[in-house]
């Protein structure tokens, strides 16, 4: 593939483009000093400048692990302990998959967010703790990002680390990645409810970004020292010896609400169900998988009014929450099991 390394002039142009506000005009000397430091980091490819020895419990205890990754792993381990503790209240994660927010363009909240707030009290009434993951913050909050998946898994499953070790990459300015906070939310949850609109026949960009970066939860390698970082050769050797494909989110229940205005809701709902099922999460049943239309083929300008009047659609959202809550409750008490839990998969995963 073509080289991507920038020369100093191009690097400086891109660096300074982020400081175009006149408020920075009197800081040229300071900016020049920061530019020199940033160029040094970039030109020497210091992806993870802060590391410490992995220590006991890793394949290579002397390997220098990024402290960012260690903190993310500790947060996931803590979330798993809370998830597995029967003394803890069951937890539901509600994901708002819309990119719309009143805090930036378009200056109006999404109908997805309204559905989230419709479902939230339903879970509280059923006795659950609730976390809300509002992906619209990617478009409305300073420094909030989910960087693209680099598809390490296509080289080898063992090269795809759990949690993801591709970010942050300080030398490329790929920081402020949200996923290290998102992974523990999924791990701690006993049930996940995703509410998403249709964007051009597909899931919205913000939701798809998270989906892509959750690939490491489905067979990812929890020990980066076993591949000494991103050694493709070592990862392939590990996989070919017989990779166990650990399902890090296996057994959690889910519910889906996909909504549109004219077409595509069924497609989005099916793709989300397929994705979650493939990771061995468990559907809470037919009532927990909903797709439908608000203001079908009517003006966008009146879509919120259409939602206000559509009591049946609102009830369907609540039914998804009720079905998901019931499934989680039954599973926690041992009265509901996945009927396919002991079946051997006919493929390596």
PDB file of N, CA, C and O in Angstrom, residues 258-333:
ATOM      1  N   UNK A 258     -35.417  -0.814  16.411  1.00  0.00           N
ATOM      2  CA  UNK A 258     -34.944  -0.124  15.208  1.00  0.00           C
ATOM      3  C   UNK A 258     -36.130   0.627  14.616  1.00  0.00           C
ATOM      4  O   UNK A 258     -37.188   0.047  14.388  1.00  0.00           O
ATOM      5  N   UNK A 259     -35.951   1.917  14.375  1.00  0.00           N
ATOM      6  CA  UNK A 259     -37.079   2.705  13.873  1.00  0.00           C
ATOM      7  C   UNK A 259     -36.646   3.567  12.684  1.00  0.00           C
ATOM      8  O   UNK A 259     -35.493   3.994  12.580  1.00  0.00           O
ATOM      9  N   UNK A 260     -37.582   3.784  11.787  1.00  0.00           N
ATOM     10  CA  UNK A 260     -37.305   4.597  10.614  1.00  0.00           C
ATOM     11  C   UNK A 260     -38.510   5.429  10.248  1.00  0.00           C
ATOM     12  O   UNK A 260     -39.476   5.530  11.012  1.00  0.00           O
ATOM     13  N   UNK A 261     -38.447   6.030   9.057  1.00  0.00           N
ATOM     14  CA  UNK A 261     -39.563   6.863   8.605  1.00  0.00           C
ATOM     15  C   UNK A 261     -40.161   6.358   7.300  1.00  0.00           C
ATOM     16  O   UNK A 261     -41.259   6.739   6.935  1.00  0.00           O
ATOM     17  N   UNK A 262     -39.429   5.480   6.574  1.00  0.00           N
ATOM     18  CA  UNK A 262     -39.985   4.995   5.309  1.00  0.00           C
ATOM     19  C   UNK A 262     -39.539   3.582   4.959  1.00  0.00           C
ATOM     20  O   UNK A 262     -40.321   2.803   4.429  1.00  0.00           O
ATOM     21  N   UNK A 263     -38.256   3.260   5.239  1.00  0.00           N
ATOM     22  CA  UNK A 263     -37.765   1.945   4.830  1.00  0.00           C
ATOM     23  C   UNK A 263     -36.482   1.619   5.609  1.00  0.00           C
ATOM     24  O   UNK A 263     -35.825   2.508   6.143  1.00  0.00           O
ATOM     25  N   UNK A 264     -36.164   0.336   5.729  1.00  0.00           N
ATOM     26  CA  UNK A 264     -34.880  -0.092   6.279  1.00  0.00           C
ATOM     27  C   UNK A 264     -34.878  -0.527   7.728  1.00  0.00           C
ATOM     28  O   UNK A 264     -33.877  -1.055   8.214  1.00  0.00           O
ATOM     29  N   UNK A 265     -35.968  -0.342   8.460  1.00  0.00           N
ATOM     30  CA  UNK A 265     -35.961  -0.676   9.889  1.00  0.00           C
ATOM     31  C   UNK A 265     -35.762  -2.176  10.119  1.00  0.00           C
ATOM     32  O   UNK A 265     -35.031  -2.583  11.024  1.00  0.00           O
ATOM     33  N   UNK A 266     -36.419  -2.988   9.303  1.00  0.00           N
ATOM     34  CA  UNK A 266     -36.272  -4.436   9.466  1.00  0.00           C
ATOM     35  C   UNK A 266     -34.833  -4.863   9.186  1.00  0.00           C
ATOM     36  O   UNK A 266     -34.280  -5.718   9.882  1.00  0.00           O
ATOM     37  N   UNK A 267     -34.210  -4.253   8.184  1.00  0.00           N
ATOM     38  CA  UNK A 267     -32.825  -4.583   7.842  1.00  0.00           C
ATOM     39  C   UNK A 267     -31.881  -4.263   8.991  1.00  0.00           C
ATOM     40  O   UNK A 267     -31.005  -5.063   9.345  1.00  0.00           O
ATOM     41  N   UNK A 268     -32.044  -3.074   9.585  1.00  0.00           N
ATOM     42  CA  UNK A 268     -31.190  -2.687  10.709  1.00  0.00           C
ATOM     43  C   UNK A 268     -31.423  -3.603  11.905  1.00  0.00           C
ATOM     44  O   UNK A 268     -30.473  -4.059  12.553  1.00  0.00           O
ATOM     45  N   UNK A 269     -32.692  -3.880  12.197  1.00  0.00           N
ATOM     46  CA  UNK A 269     -32.989  -4.778  13.320  1.00  0.00           C
ATOM     47  C   UNK A 269     -32.362  -6.148  13.118  1.00  0.00           C
ATOM     48  O   UNK A 269     -31.725  -6.703  14.015  1.00  0.00           O
ATOM     49  N   UNK A 270     -32.488  -6.697  11.916  1.00  0.00           N
ATOM     50  CA  UNK A 270     -31.925  -8.022  11.638  1.00  0.00           C
ATOM     51  C   UNK A 270     -30.409  -8.019  11.766  1.00  0.00           C
ATOM     52  O   UNK A 270     -29.818  -8.961  12.321  1.00  0.00           O
ATOM     53  N   UNK A 271     -29.754  -6.987  11.257  1.00  0.00           N
ATOM     54  CA  UNK A 271     -28.292  -6.946  11.309  1.00  0.00           C
ATOM     55  C   UNK A 271     -27.805  -6.835  12.749  1.00  0.00           C
ATOM     56  O   UNK A 271     -26.805  -7.463  13.126  1.00  0.00           O
ATOM     57  N   UNK A 272     -28.513  -6.071  13.578  1.00  0.00           N
ATOM     58  CA  UNK A 272     -28.127  -5.957  14.980  1.00  0.00           C
ATOM     59  C   UNK A 272     -28.340  -7.275  15.717  1.00  0.00           C
ATOM     60  O   UNK A 272     -27.496  -7.702  16.514  1.00  0.00           O
ATOM     61  N   UNK A 273     -29.456  -7.926  15.450  1.00  0.00           N
ATOM     62  CA  UNK A 273     -29.727  -9.225  16.073  1.00  0.00           C
ATOM     63  C   UNK A 273     -28.679 -10.249  15.646  1.00  0.00           C
ATOM     64  O   UNK A 273     -28.155 -11.010  16.478  1.00  0.00           O
ATOM     65  N   UNK A 274     -28.349 -10.273  14.352  1.00  0.00           N
ATOM     66  CA  UNK A 274     -27.341 -11.217  13.860  1.00  0.00           C
ATOM     67  C   UNK A 274     -25.993 -10.978  14.525  1.00  0.00           C
ATOM     68  O   UNK A 274     -25.292 -11.922  14.909  1.00  0.00           O
ATOM     69  N   UNK A 275     -25.613  -9.710  14.645  1.00  0.00           N
ATOM     70  CA  UNK A 275     -24.329  -9.365  15.256  1.00  0.00           C
ATOM     71  C   UNK A 275     -24.269  -9.831  16.709  1.00  0.00           C
ATOM     72  O   UNK A 275     -23.316 -10.505  17.120  1.00  0.00           O
ATOM     73  N   UNK A 276     -25.286  -9.504  17.485  1.00  0.00           N
ATOM     74  CA  UNK A 276     -25.288  -9.867  18.898  1.00  0.00           C
ATOM     75  C   UNK A 276     -25.378 -11.376  19.096  1.00  0.00           C
ATOM     76  O   UNK A 276     -24.706 -11.950  19.963  1.00  0.00           O
ATOM     77  N   UNK A 277     -26.193 -12.031  18.283  1.00  0.00           N
ATOM     78  CA  UNK A 277     -26.325 -13.484  18.386  1.00  0.00           C
ATOM     79  C   UNK A 277     -25.014 -14.176  18.043  1.00  0.00           C
ATOM     80  O   UNK A 277     -24.637 -15.170  18.670  1.00  0.00           O
ATOM     81  N   UNK A 278     -24.298 -13.646  17.056  1.00  0.00           N
ATOM     82  CA  UNK A 278     -23.023 -14.230  16.661  1.00  0.00           C
ATOM     83  C   UNK A 278     -21.992 -14.137  17.780  1.00  0.00           C
ATOM     84  O   UNK A 278     -21.105 -14.982  17.896  1.00  0.00           O
ATOM     85  N   UNK A 279     -22.123 -13.117  18.648  1.00  0.00           N
ATOM     86  CA  UNK A 279     -21.229 -12.998  19.797  1.00  0.00           C
ATOM     87  C   UNK A 279     -21.713 -13.833  20.979  1.00  0.00           C
ATOM     88  O   UNK A 279     -21.160 -13.765  22.065  1.00  0.00           O
ATOM     89  N   UNK A 280     -22.781 -14.601  20.746  1.00  0.00           N
ATOM     90  CA  UNK A 280     -23.386 -15.492  21.739  1.00  0.00           C
ATOM     91  C   UNK A 280     -24.064 -14.746  22.872  1.00  0.00           C
ATOM     92  O   UNK A 280     -24.159 -15.240  23.993  1.00  0.00           O
ATOM     93  N   UNK A 281     -24.542 -13.527  22.581  1.00  0.00           N
ATOM     94  CA  UNK A 281     -25.535 -12.925  23.453  1.00  0.00           C
ATOM     95  C   UNK A 281     -26.872 -13.560  23.102  1.00  0.00           C
ATOM     96  O   UNK A 281     -27.030 -14.169  22.033  1.00  0.00           O
ATOM     97  N   UNK A 282     -27.855 -13.416  23.970  1.00  0.00           N
ATOM     98  CA  UNK A 282     -29.107 -14.158  23.835  1.00  0.00           C
ATOM     99  C   UNK A 282     -30.276 -13.189  23.684  1.00  0.00           C
ATOM    100  O   UNK A 282     -30.456 -12.277  24.504  1.00  0.00           O
ATOM    101  N   UNK A 283     -31.047 -13.378  22.647  1.00  0.00           N
ATOM    102  CA  UNK A 283     -32.240 -12.568  22.461  1.00  0.00           C
ATOM    103  C   UNK A 283     -33.230 -12.805  23.589  1.00  0.00           C
ATOM    104  O   UNK A 283     -33.414 -13.935  24.048  1.00  0.00           O
ATOM    105  N   UNK A 284     -33.873 -11.731  24.038  1.00  0.00           N
ATOM    106  CA  UNK A 284     -34.906 -11.857  25.070  1.00  0.00           C
ATOM    107  C   UNK A 284     -36.242 -12.271  24.473  1.00  0.00           C
ATOM    108  O   UNK A 284     -37.265 -12.237  25.158  1.00  0.00           O
ATOM    109  N   UNK A 285     -36.238 -12.654  23.185  1.00  0.00           N
ATOM    110  CA  UNK A 285     -37.452 -13.170  22.560  1.00  0.00           C
ATOM    111  C   UNK A 285     -38.029 -12.242  21.514  1.00  0.00           C
ATOM    112  O   UNK A 285     -37.545 -11.134  21.293  1.00  0.00           O
ATOM    113  N   UNK A 286     -39.071 -12.708  20.860  1.00  0.00           N
ATOM    114  CA  UNK A 286     -39.671 -11.959  19.760  1.00  0.00           C
ATOM    115  C   UNK A 286     -40.152 -10.579  20.155  1.00  0.00           C
ATOM    116  O   UNK A 286     -40.005  -9.617  19.385  1.00  0.00           O
ATOM    117  N   UNK A 287     -40.708 -10.435  21.345  1.00  0.00           N
ATOM    118  CA  UNK A 287     -41.195  -9.128  21.784  1.00  0.00           C
ATOM    119  C   UNK A 287     -40.049  -8.161  22.070  1.00  0.00           C
ATOM    120  O   UNK A 287     -40.271  -6.962  22.203  1.00  0.00           O
ATOM    121  N   UNK A 288     -38.828  -8.683  22.186  1.00  0.00           N
ATOM    122  CA  UNK A 288     -37.659  -7.848  22.458  1.00  0.00           C
ATOM    123  C   UNK A 288     -36.926  -7.456  21.182  1.00  0.00           C
ATOM    124  O   UNK A 288     -35.869  -6.831  21.248  1.00  0.00           O
ATOM    125  N   UNK A 289     -37.471  -7.821  20.033  1.00  0.00           N
ATOM    126  CA  UNK A 289     -36.859  -7.466  18.754  1.00  0.00           C
ATOM    127  C   UNK A 289     -37.893  -6.701  17.930  1.00  0.00           C
ATOM    128  O   UNK A 289     -38.768  -7.290  17.302  1.00  0.00           O
ATOM    129  N   UNK A 290     -37.797  -5.382  17.967  1.00  0.00           N
ATOM    130  CA  UNK A 290     -38.822  -4.545  17.357  1.00  0.00           C
ATOM    131  C   UNK A 290     -38.256  -3.689  16.241  1.00  0.00           C
ATOM    132  O   UNK A 290     -37.159  -3.135  16.349  1.00  0.00           O
ATOM    133  N   UNK A 291     -38.996  -3.603  15.147  1.00  0.00           N
ATOM    134  CA  UNK A 291     -38.688  -2.625  14.105  1.00  0.00           C
ATOM    135  C   UNK A 291     -39.988  -1.999  13.632  1.00  0.00           C
ATOM    136  O   UNK A 291     -41.020  -2.675  13.567  1.00  0.00           O
ATOM    137  N   UNK A 292     -39.957  -0.720  13.347  1.00  0.00           N
ATOM    138  CA  UNK A 292     -41.178  -0.042  12.934  1.00  0.00           C
ATOM    139  C   UNK A 292     -40.908   1.365  12.465  1.00  0.00           C
ATOM    140  O   UNK A 292     -39.745   1.799  12.381  1.00  0.00           O
ATOM    141  N   UNK A 293     -41.984   2.089  12.162  1.00  0.00           N
ATOM    142  CA  UNK A 293     -41.865   3.413  11.548  1.00  0.00           C
ATOM    143  C   UNK A 293     -42.671   4.443  12.321  1.00  0.00           C
ATOM    144  O   UNK A 293     -43.796   4.183  12.735  1.00  0.00           O
ATOM    145  N   UNK A 294     -42.045   5.584  12.516  1.00  0.00           N
ATOM    146  CA  UNK A 294     -42.695   6.716  13.154  1.00  0.00           C
ATOM    147  C   UNK A 294     -42.978   7.767  12.092  1.00  0.00           C
ATOM    148  O   UNK A 294     -42.061   8.225  11.412  1.00  0.00           O
ATOM    149  N   UNK A 295     -44.239   8.135  11.920  1.00  0.00           N
ATOM    150  CA  UNK A 295     -44.573   9.110  10.876  1.00  0.00           C
ATOM    151  C   UNK A 295     -44.248   8.590   9.496  1.00  0.00           C
ATOM    152  O   UNK A 295     -43.555   9.247   8.712  1.00  0.00           O
ATOM    153  N   UNK A 296     -44.753   7.411   9.177  1.00  0.00           N
ATOM    154  CA  UNK A 296     -44.401   6.755   7.910  1.00  0.00           C
ATOM    155  C   UNK A 296     -44.713   7.648   6.709  1.00  0.00           C
ATOM    156  O   UNK A 296     -45.847   8.062   6.491  1.00  0.00           O
ATOM    157  N   UNK A 297     -43.662   7.948   5.927  1.00  0.00           N
ATOM    158  CA  UNK A 297     -43.762   8.735   4.686  1.00  0.00           C
ATOM    159  C   UNK A 297     -44.396  10.111   4.924  1.00  0.00           C
ATOM    160  O   UNK A 297     -45.042  10.666   4.036  1.00  0.00           O
ATOM    161  N   UNK A 298     -44.184  10.658   6.136  1.00  0.00           N
ATOM    162  CA  UNK A 298     -44.711  11.988   6.449  1.00  0.00           C
ATOM    163  C   UNK A 298     -43.555  12.963   6.609  1.00  0.00           C
ATOM    164  O   UNK A 298     -42.394  12.560   6.695  1.00  0.00           O
ATOM    165  N   UNK A 299     -43.822  14.274   6.661  1.00  0.00           N
ATOM    166  CA  UNK A 299     -42.736  15.256   6.750  1.00  0.00           C
ATOM    167  C   UNK A 299     -41.870  15.050   7.996  1.00  0.00           C
ATOM    168  O   UNK A 299     -42.375  14.763   9.083  1.00  0.00           O
ATOM    169  N   UNK A 300     -40.557  15.230   7.827  1.00  0.00           N
ATOM    170  CA  UNK A 300     -39.649  15.142   8.963  1.00  0.00           C
ATOM    171  C   UNK A 300     -39.985  16.205  10.006  1.00  0.00           C
ATOM    172  O   UNK A 300     -39.785  16.005  11.205  1.00  0.00           O
ATOM    173  N   UNK A 301     -40.476  17.339   9.546  1.00  0.00           N
ATOM    174  CA  UNK A 301     -40.742  18.470  10.436  1.00  0.00           C
ATOM    175  C   UNK A 301     -41.761  18.151  11.522  1.00  0.00           C
ATOM    176  O   UNK A 301     -41.782  18.797  12.566  1.00  0.00           O
ATOM    177  N   UNK A 302     -42.584  17.151  11.302  1.00  0.00           N
ATOM    178  CA  UNK A 302     -43.612  16.805  12.290  1.00  0.00           C
ATOM    179  C   UNK A 302     -43.356  15.442  12.942  1.00  0.00           C
ATOM    180  O   UNK A 302     -44.246  14.881  13.565  1.00  0.00           O
ATOM    181  N   UNK A 303     -42.137  14.925  12.801  1.00  0.00           N
ATOM    182  CA  UNK A 303     -41.881  13.552  13.263  1.00  0.00           C
ATOM    183  C   UNK A 303     -42.004  13.405  14.775  1.00  0.00           C
ATOM    184  O   UNK A 303     -42.453  12.365  15.271  1.00  0.00           O
ATOM    185  N   UNK A 304     -41.627  14.428  15.539  1.00  0.00           N
ATOM    186  CA  UNK A 304     -41.763  14.323  16.996  1.00  0.00           C
ATOM    187  C   UNK A 304     -43.236  14.325  17.404  1.00  0.00           C
ATOM    188  O   UNK A 304     -43.636  13.620  18.336  1.00  0.00           O
ATOM    189  N   UNK A 305     -44.020  15.119  16.717  1.00  0.00           N
ATOM    190  CA  UNK A 305     -45.461  15.111  16.985  1.00  0.00           C
ATOM    191  C   UNK A 305     -46.061  13.746  16.645  1.00  0.00           C
ATOM    192  O   UNK A 305     -46.957  13.248  17.350  1.00  0.00           O
ATOM    193  N   UNK A 306     -45.592  13.160  15.557  1.00  0.00           N
ATOM    194  CA  UNK A 306     -46.062  11.823  15.184  1.00  0.00           C
ATOM    195  C   UNK A 306     -45.741  10.814  16.288  1.00  0.00           C
ATOM    196  O   UNK A 306     -46.554   9.945  16.619  1.00  0.00           O
ATOM    197  N   UNK A 307     -44.539  10.928  16.865  1.00  0.00           N
ATOM    198  CA  UNK A 307     -44.156  10.008  17.941  1.00  0.00           C
ATOM    199  C   UNK A 307     -45.029  10.218  19.176  1.00  0.00           C
ATOM    200  O   UNK A 307     -45.426   9.261  19.848  1.00  0.00           O
ATOM    201  N   UNK A 308     -45.337  11.489  19.476  1.00  0.00           N
ATOM    202  CA  UNK A 308     -46.209  11.781  20.622  1.00  0.00           C
ATOM    203  C   UNK A 308     -47.573  11.108  20.473  1.00  0.00           C
ATOM    204  O   UNK A 308     -48.152  10.643  21.461  1.00  0.00           O
ATOM    205  N   UNK A 309     -48.061  11.067  19.250  1.00  0.00           N
ATOM    206  CA  UNK A 309     -49.398  10.531  19.000  1.00  0.00           C
ATOM    207  C   UNK A 309     -49.418   9.014  18.834  1.00  0.00           C
ATOM    208  O   UNK A 309     -50.476   8.390  18.941  1.00  0.00           O
ATOM    209  N   UNK A 310     -48.242   8.438  18.580  1.00  0.00           N
ATOM    210  CA  UNK A 310     -48.184   7.000  18.286  1.00  0.00           C
ATOM    211  C   UNK A 310     -48.014   6.203  19.582  1.00  0.00           C
ATOM    212  O   UNK A 310     -46.932   5.732  19.923  1.00  0.00           O
ATOM    213  N   UNK A 311     -49.098   6.038  20.315  1.00  0.00           N
ATOM    214  CA  UNK A 311     -49.045   5.327  21.580  1.00  0.00           C
ATOM    215  C   UNK A 311     -48.684   3.855  21.395  1.00  0.00           C
ATOM    216  O   UNK A 311     -48.078   3.228  22.264  1.00  0.00           O
ATOM    217  N   UNK A 312     -49.085   3.291  20.271  1.00  0.00           N
ATOM    218  CA  UNK A 312     -48.767   1.887  20.021  1.00  0.00           C
ATOM    219  C   UNK A 312     -47.260   1.676  19.888  1.00  0.00           C
ATOM    220  O   UNK A 312     -46.704   0.702  20.401  1.00  0.00           O
ATOM    221  N   UNK A 313     -46.580   2.610  19.183  1.00  0.00           N
ATOM    222  CA  UNK A 313     -45.133   2.478  19.043  1.00  0.00           C
ATOM    223  C   UNK A 313     -44.454   2.638  20.399  1.00  0.00           C
ATOM    224  O   UNK A 313     -43.518   1.902  20.733  1.00  0.00           O
ATOM    225  N   UNK A 314     -44.916   3.598  21.190  1.00  0.00           N
ATOM    226  CA  UNK A 314     -44.351   3.786  22.524  1.00  0.00           C
ATOM    227  C   UNK A 314     -44.521   2.533  23.369  1.00  0.00           C
ATOM    228  O   UNK A 314     -43.610   2.128  24.101  1.00  0.00           O
ATOM    229  N   UNK A 315     -45.671   1.894  23.251  1.00  0.00           N
ATOM    230  CA  UNK A 315     -45.926   0.667  24.002  1.00  0.00           C
ATOM    231  C   UNK A 315     -45.015  -0.454  23.529  1.00  0.00           C
ATOM    232  O   UNK A 315     -44.572  -1.295  24.329  1.00  0.00           O
ATOM    233  N   UNK A 316     -44.704  -0.454  22.239  1.00  0.00           N
ATOM    234  CA  UNK A 316     -43.803  -1.476  21.707  1.00  0.00           C
ATOM    235  C   UNK A 316     -42.400  -1.303  22.277  1.00  0.00           C
ATOM    236  O   UNK A 316     -41.722  -2.290  22.593  1.00  0.00           O
ATOM    237  N   UNK A 317     -41.947  -0.060  22.422  1.00  0.00           N
ATOM    238  CA  UNK A 317     -40.657   0.207  23.050  1.00  0.00           C
ATOM    239  C   UNK A 317     -40.656  -0.319  24.479  1.00  0.00           C
ATOM    240  O   UNK A 317     -39.699  -0.976  24.935  1.00  0.00           O
ATOM    241  N   UNK A 318     -41.724  -0.039  25.205  1.00  0.00           N
ATOM    242  CA  UNK A 318     -41.830  -0.511  26.581  1.00  0.00           C
ATOM    243  C   UNK A 318     -41.875  -2.035  26.653  1.00  0.00           C
ATOM    244  O   UNK A 318     -41.319  -2.646  27.576  1.00  0.00           O
ATOM    245  N   UNK A 319     -42.503  -2.664  25.674  1.00  0.00           N
ATOM    246  CA  UNK A 319     -42.550  -4.123  25.659  1.00  0.00           C
ATOM    247  C   UNK A 319     -41.161  -4.730  25.465  1.00  0.00           C
ATOM    248  O   UNK A 319     -40.858  -5.790  26.029  1.00  0.00           O
ATOM    249  N   UNK A 320     -40.325  -4.082  24.650  1.00  0.00           N
ATOM    250  CA  UNK A 320     -38.945  -4.556  24.493  1.00  0.00           C
ATOM    251  C   UNK A 320     -38.242  -4.499  25.841  1.00  0.00           C
ATOM    252  O   UNK A 320     -37.549  -5.448  26.244  1.00  0.00           O
ATOM    253  N   UNK A 321     -38.402  -3.373  26.555  1.00  0.00           N
ATOM    254  CA  UNK A 321     -37.783  -3.243  27.871  1.00  0.00           C
ATOM    255  C   UNK A 321     -38.317  -4.293  28.845  1.00  0.00           C
ATOM    256  O   UNK A 321     -37.555  -4.927  29.589  1.00  0.00           O
ATOM    257  N   UNK A 322     -39.632  -4.502  28.840  1.00  0.00           N
ATOM    258  CA  UNK A 322     -40.226  -5.480  29.753  1.00  0.00           C
ATOM    259  C   UNK A 322     -39.745  -6.897  29.460  1.00  0.00           C
ATOM    260  O   UNK A 322     -39.441  -7.670  30.369  1.00  0.00           O
ATOM    261  N   UNK A 323     -39.679  -7.233  28.164  1.00  0.00           N
ATOM    262  CA  UNK A 323     -39.237  -8.579  27.785  1.00  0.00           C
ATOM    263  C   UNK A 323     -37.771  -8.788  28.163  1.00  0.00           C
ATOM    264  O   UNK A 323     -37.390  -9.853  28.665  1.00  0.00           O
ATOM    265  N   UNK A 324     -36.958  -7.766  27.939  1.00  0.00           N
ATOM    266  CA  UNK A 324     -35.534  -7.878  28.288  1.00  0.00           C
ATOM    267  C   UNK A 324     -35.372  -8.003  29.798  1.00  0.00           C
ATOM    268  O   UNK A 324     -34.612  -8.859  30.285  1.00  0.00           O
ATOM    269  N   UNK A 325     -36.080  -7.171  30.542  1.00  0.00           N
ATOM    270  CA  UNK A 325     -35.999  -7.249  31.991  1.00  0.00           C
ATOM    271  C   UNK A 325     -36.438  -8.599  32.526  1.00  0.00           C
ATOM    272  O   UNK A 325     -35.807  -9.166  33.439  1.00  0.00           O
ATOM    273  N   UNK A 326     -37.506  -9.140  31.961  1.00  0.00           N
ATOM    274  CA  UNK A 326     -37.999 -10.449  32.396  1.00  0.00           C
ATOM    275  C   UNK A 326     -36.976 -11.545  32.108  1.00  0.00           C
ATOM    276  O   UNK A 326     -36.760 -12.443  32.932  1.00  0.00           O
ATOM    277  N   UNK A 327     -36.337 -11.482  30.934  1.00  0.00           N
ATOM    278  CA  UNK A 327     -35.333 -12.491  30.579  1.00  0.00           C
ATOM    279  C   UNK A 327     -34.139 -12.430  31.523  1.00  0.00           C
ATOM    280  O   UNK A 327     -33.628 -13.471  31.974  1.00  0.00           O
ATOM    281  N   UNK A 328     -33.667 -11.220  31.827  1.00  0.00           N
ATOM    282  CA  UNK A 328     -32.537 -11.074  32.750  1.00  0.00           C
ATOM    283  C   UNK A 328     -32.904 -11.600  34.131  1.00  0.00           C
ATOM    284  O   UNK A 328     -32.117 -12.309  34.781  1.00  0.00           O
ATOM    285  N   UNK A 329     -34.095 -11.270  34.589  1.00  0.00           N
ATOM    286  CA  UNK A 329     -34.535 -11.715  35.908  1.00  0.00           C
ATOM    287  C   UNK A 329     -34.623 -13.238  35.979  1.00  0.00           C
ATOM    288  O   UNK A 329     -34.161 -13.865  36.935  1.00  0.00           O
ATOM    289  N   UNK A 330     -35.188 -13.848  34.947  1.00  0.00           N
ATOM    290  CA  UNK A 330     -35.304 -15.309  34.920  1.00  0.00           C
ATOM    291  C   UNK A 330     -33.936 -15.976  34.848  1.00  0.00           C
ATOM    292  O   UNK A 330     -33.695 -17.000  35.495  1.00  0.00           O
ATOM    293  N   UNK A 331     -33.026 -15.390  34.068  1.00  0.00           N
ATOM    294  CA  UNK A 331     -31.686 -15.968  33.937  1.00  0.00           C
ATOM    295  C   UNK A 331     -30.921 -15.871  35.253  1.00  0.00           C
ATOM    296  O   UNK A 331     -30.198 -16.805  35.634  1.00  0.00           O
ATOM    297  N   UNK A 332     -31.071 -14.758  35.957  1.00  0.00           N
ATOM    298  CA  UNK A 332     -30.357 -14.577  37.236  1.00  0.00           C
ATOM    299  C   UNK A 332     -30.852 -15.558  38.304  1.00  0.00           C
ATOM    300  O   UNK A 332     -30.088 -15.939  39.191  1.00  0.00           O
ATOM    301  N   UNK A 333     -32.095 -15.965  38.213  1.00  0.00           N
ATOM    302  CA  UNK A 333     -32.645 -16.893  39.202  1.00  0.00           C
ATOM    303  C   UNK A 333     -32.556 -18.347  38.752  1.00  0.00           C
ATOM    304  O   UNK A 333     -33.073 -19.244  39.425  1.00  0.00           O
TER     305      UNK A 333
END
